[in-house]
Coordinates of C-alpha atoms in Angstrom, one line a residue:
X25 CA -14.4 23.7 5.4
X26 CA -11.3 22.0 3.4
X27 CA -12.3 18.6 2.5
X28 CA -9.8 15.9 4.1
X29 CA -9.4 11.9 2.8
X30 CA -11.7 10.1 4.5
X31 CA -10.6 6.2 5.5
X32 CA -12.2 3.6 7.7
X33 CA -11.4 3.2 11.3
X34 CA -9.5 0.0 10.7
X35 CA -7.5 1.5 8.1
X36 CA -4.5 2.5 10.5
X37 CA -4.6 -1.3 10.5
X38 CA -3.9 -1.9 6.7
X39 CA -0.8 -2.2 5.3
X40 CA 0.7 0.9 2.8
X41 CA -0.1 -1.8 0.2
X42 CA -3.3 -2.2 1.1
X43 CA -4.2 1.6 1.5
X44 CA -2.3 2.6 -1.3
X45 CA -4.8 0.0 -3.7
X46 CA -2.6 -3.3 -4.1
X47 CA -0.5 -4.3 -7.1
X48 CA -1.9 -2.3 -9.6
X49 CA -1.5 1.4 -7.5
X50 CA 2.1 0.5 -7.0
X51 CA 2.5 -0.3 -10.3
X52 CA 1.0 2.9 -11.3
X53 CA 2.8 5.0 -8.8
X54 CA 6.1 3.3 -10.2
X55 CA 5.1 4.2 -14.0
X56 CA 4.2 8.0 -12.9
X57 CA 7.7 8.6 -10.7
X58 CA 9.9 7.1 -13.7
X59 CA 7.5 9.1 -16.5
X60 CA 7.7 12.4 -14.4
X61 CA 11.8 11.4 -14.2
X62 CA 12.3 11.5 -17.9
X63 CA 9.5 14.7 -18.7
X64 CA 10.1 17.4 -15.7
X65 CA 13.1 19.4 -16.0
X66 CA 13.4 19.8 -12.4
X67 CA 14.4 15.8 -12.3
X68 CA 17.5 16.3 -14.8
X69 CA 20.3 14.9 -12.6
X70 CA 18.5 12.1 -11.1
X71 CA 17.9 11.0 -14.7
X72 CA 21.0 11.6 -16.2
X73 CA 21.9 8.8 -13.1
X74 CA 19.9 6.3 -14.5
X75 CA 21.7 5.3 -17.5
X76 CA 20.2 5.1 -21.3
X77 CA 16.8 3.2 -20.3
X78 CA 14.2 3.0 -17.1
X79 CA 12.8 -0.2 -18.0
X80 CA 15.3 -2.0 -15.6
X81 CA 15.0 0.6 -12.9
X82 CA 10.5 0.5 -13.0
X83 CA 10.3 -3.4 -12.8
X84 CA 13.1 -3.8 -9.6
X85 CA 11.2 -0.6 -7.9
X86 CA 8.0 -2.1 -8.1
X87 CA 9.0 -5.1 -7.3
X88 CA 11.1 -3.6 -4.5
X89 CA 7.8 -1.1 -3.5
X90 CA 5.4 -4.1 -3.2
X91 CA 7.4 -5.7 -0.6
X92 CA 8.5 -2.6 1.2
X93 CA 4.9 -1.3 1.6
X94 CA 3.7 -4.6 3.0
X95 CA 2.4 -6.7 0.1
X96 CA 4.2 -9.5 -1.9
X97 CA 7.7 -9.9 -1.4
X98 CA 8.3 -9.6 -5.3
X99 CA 12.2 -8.6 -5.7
X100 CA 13.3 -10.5 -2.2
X101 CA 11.9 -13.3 -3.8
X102 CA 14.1 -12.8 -7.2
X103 CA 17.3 -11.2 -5.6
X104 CA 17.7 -11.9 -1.7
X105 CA 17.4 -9.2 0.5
X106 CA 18.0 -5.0 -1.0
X107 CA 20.6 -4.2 0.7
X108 CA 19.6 -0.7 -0.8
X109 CA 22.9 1.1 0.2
X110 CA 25.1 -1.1 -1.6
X111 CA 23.7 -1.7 -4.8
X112 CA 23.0 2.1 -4.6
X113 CA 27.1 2.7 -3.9
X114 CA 28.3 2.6 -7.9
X115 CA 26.1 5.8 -8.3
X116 CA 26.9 9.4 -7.4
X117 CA 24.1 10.5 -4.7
X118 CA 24.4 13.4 -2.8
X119 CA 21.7 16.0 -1.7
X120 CA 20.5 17.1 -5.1
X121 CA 20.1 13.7 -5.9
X122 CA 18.1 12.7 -2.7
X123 CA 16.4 15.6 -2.9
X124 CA 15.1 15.2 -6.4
X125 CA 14.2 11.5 -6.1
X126 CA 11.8 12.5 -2.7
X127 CA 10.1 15.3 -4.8
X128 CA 10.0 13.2 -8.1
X129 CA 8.3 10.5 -6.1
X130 CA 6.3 12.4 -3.5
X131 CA 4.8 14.5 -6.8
X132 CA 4.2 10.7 -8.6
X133 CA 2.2 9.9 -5.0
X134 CA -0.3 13.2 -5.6
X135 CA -0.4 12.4 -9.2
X136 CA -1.9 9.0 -8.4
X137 CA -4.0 9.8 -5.5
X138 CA -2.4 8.1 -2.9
X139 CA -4.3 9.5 0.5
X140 CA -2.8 12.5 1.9
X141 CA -1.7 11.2 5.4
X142 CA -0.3 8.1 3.6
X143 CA 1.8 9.7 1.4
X144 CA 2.9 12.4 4.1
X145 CA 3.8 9.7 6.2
X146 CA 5.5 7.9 3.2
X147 CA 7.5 10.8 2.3
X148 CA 9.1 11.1 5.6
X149 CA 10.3 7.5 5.3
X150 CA 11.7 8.3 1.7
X151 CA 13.6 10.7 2.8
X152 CA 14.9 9.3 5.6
X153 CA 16.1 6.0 3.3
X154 CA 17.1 8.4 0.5
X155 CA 19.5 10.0 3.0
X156 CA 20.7 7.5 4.0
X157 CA 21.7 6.3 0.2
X158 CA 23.9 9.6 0.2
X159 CA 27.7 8.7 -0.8
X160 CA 28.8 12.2 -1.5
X161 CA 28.1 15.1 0.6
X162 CA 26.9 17.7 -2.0

């Protein structure tokens, strides 16, 4: 019988944050997306789109990522609201981009043991902002 992740009944309750493991699971989530970024081949343009150094780019998506899965309102607090798509507009993002960016993150997500219906659920919203971040069609 495969073996499933087993949560609590009250865990449908919790915030992302709170499943996910707080502050320091975000953090680690946003370490392993940005280290598998600059390692795996297969993430070669969507680095080559974030500029000489990720140092930058891992502090504003955690911050961003704390406050979007429910906890502390980190980067809101520093920056005003995301307004994702037009900070997002100077760079060139079409599907290989997207596509790249859902994989690279949804692989950081297994990598760091974020439950299975959690991640599954998070993917689908990924993708659905990443899309939406598209400025180019190819």
């Amino acid at each position: 019988m495969p073996t499933e992740d087993k949560q609590p009944a009250d865990a449908a309750l919790e915030t992302p944050y709170a499943q996910i493991g707080g502050e320091e699971s975000v953090h680690a989530l946003v370490e392993r997306f940005y280290d598998l970024m600059e390692l795996d081949p297969a993430y070669t343009e969507l680095r080559a789109a974030h500029g000489s150094t990720l140092q930058e780019a891992r502090q504003k998506l955690f911050w961003f990522l704390c406050g979007w899965l429910g906890g502390p309102d980190h980067y809101e607090s520093r920056f005003g609201h995301p307004r994702l798509r037009m900070r997002h507009m100077p760079f060139s993002i079409g599907i290989r981009e997207r596509d790249q960016w859902v994989a690279c993150m949804d692989q950081a997500m297994g990598d760091t043991g974020v439950p299975t219906a959690l991640r599954t659920r998070l993917r689908e919203s990924f993708m659905k902002t990443a899309d939406w971040m598209r400025n180019r069609g190819q």
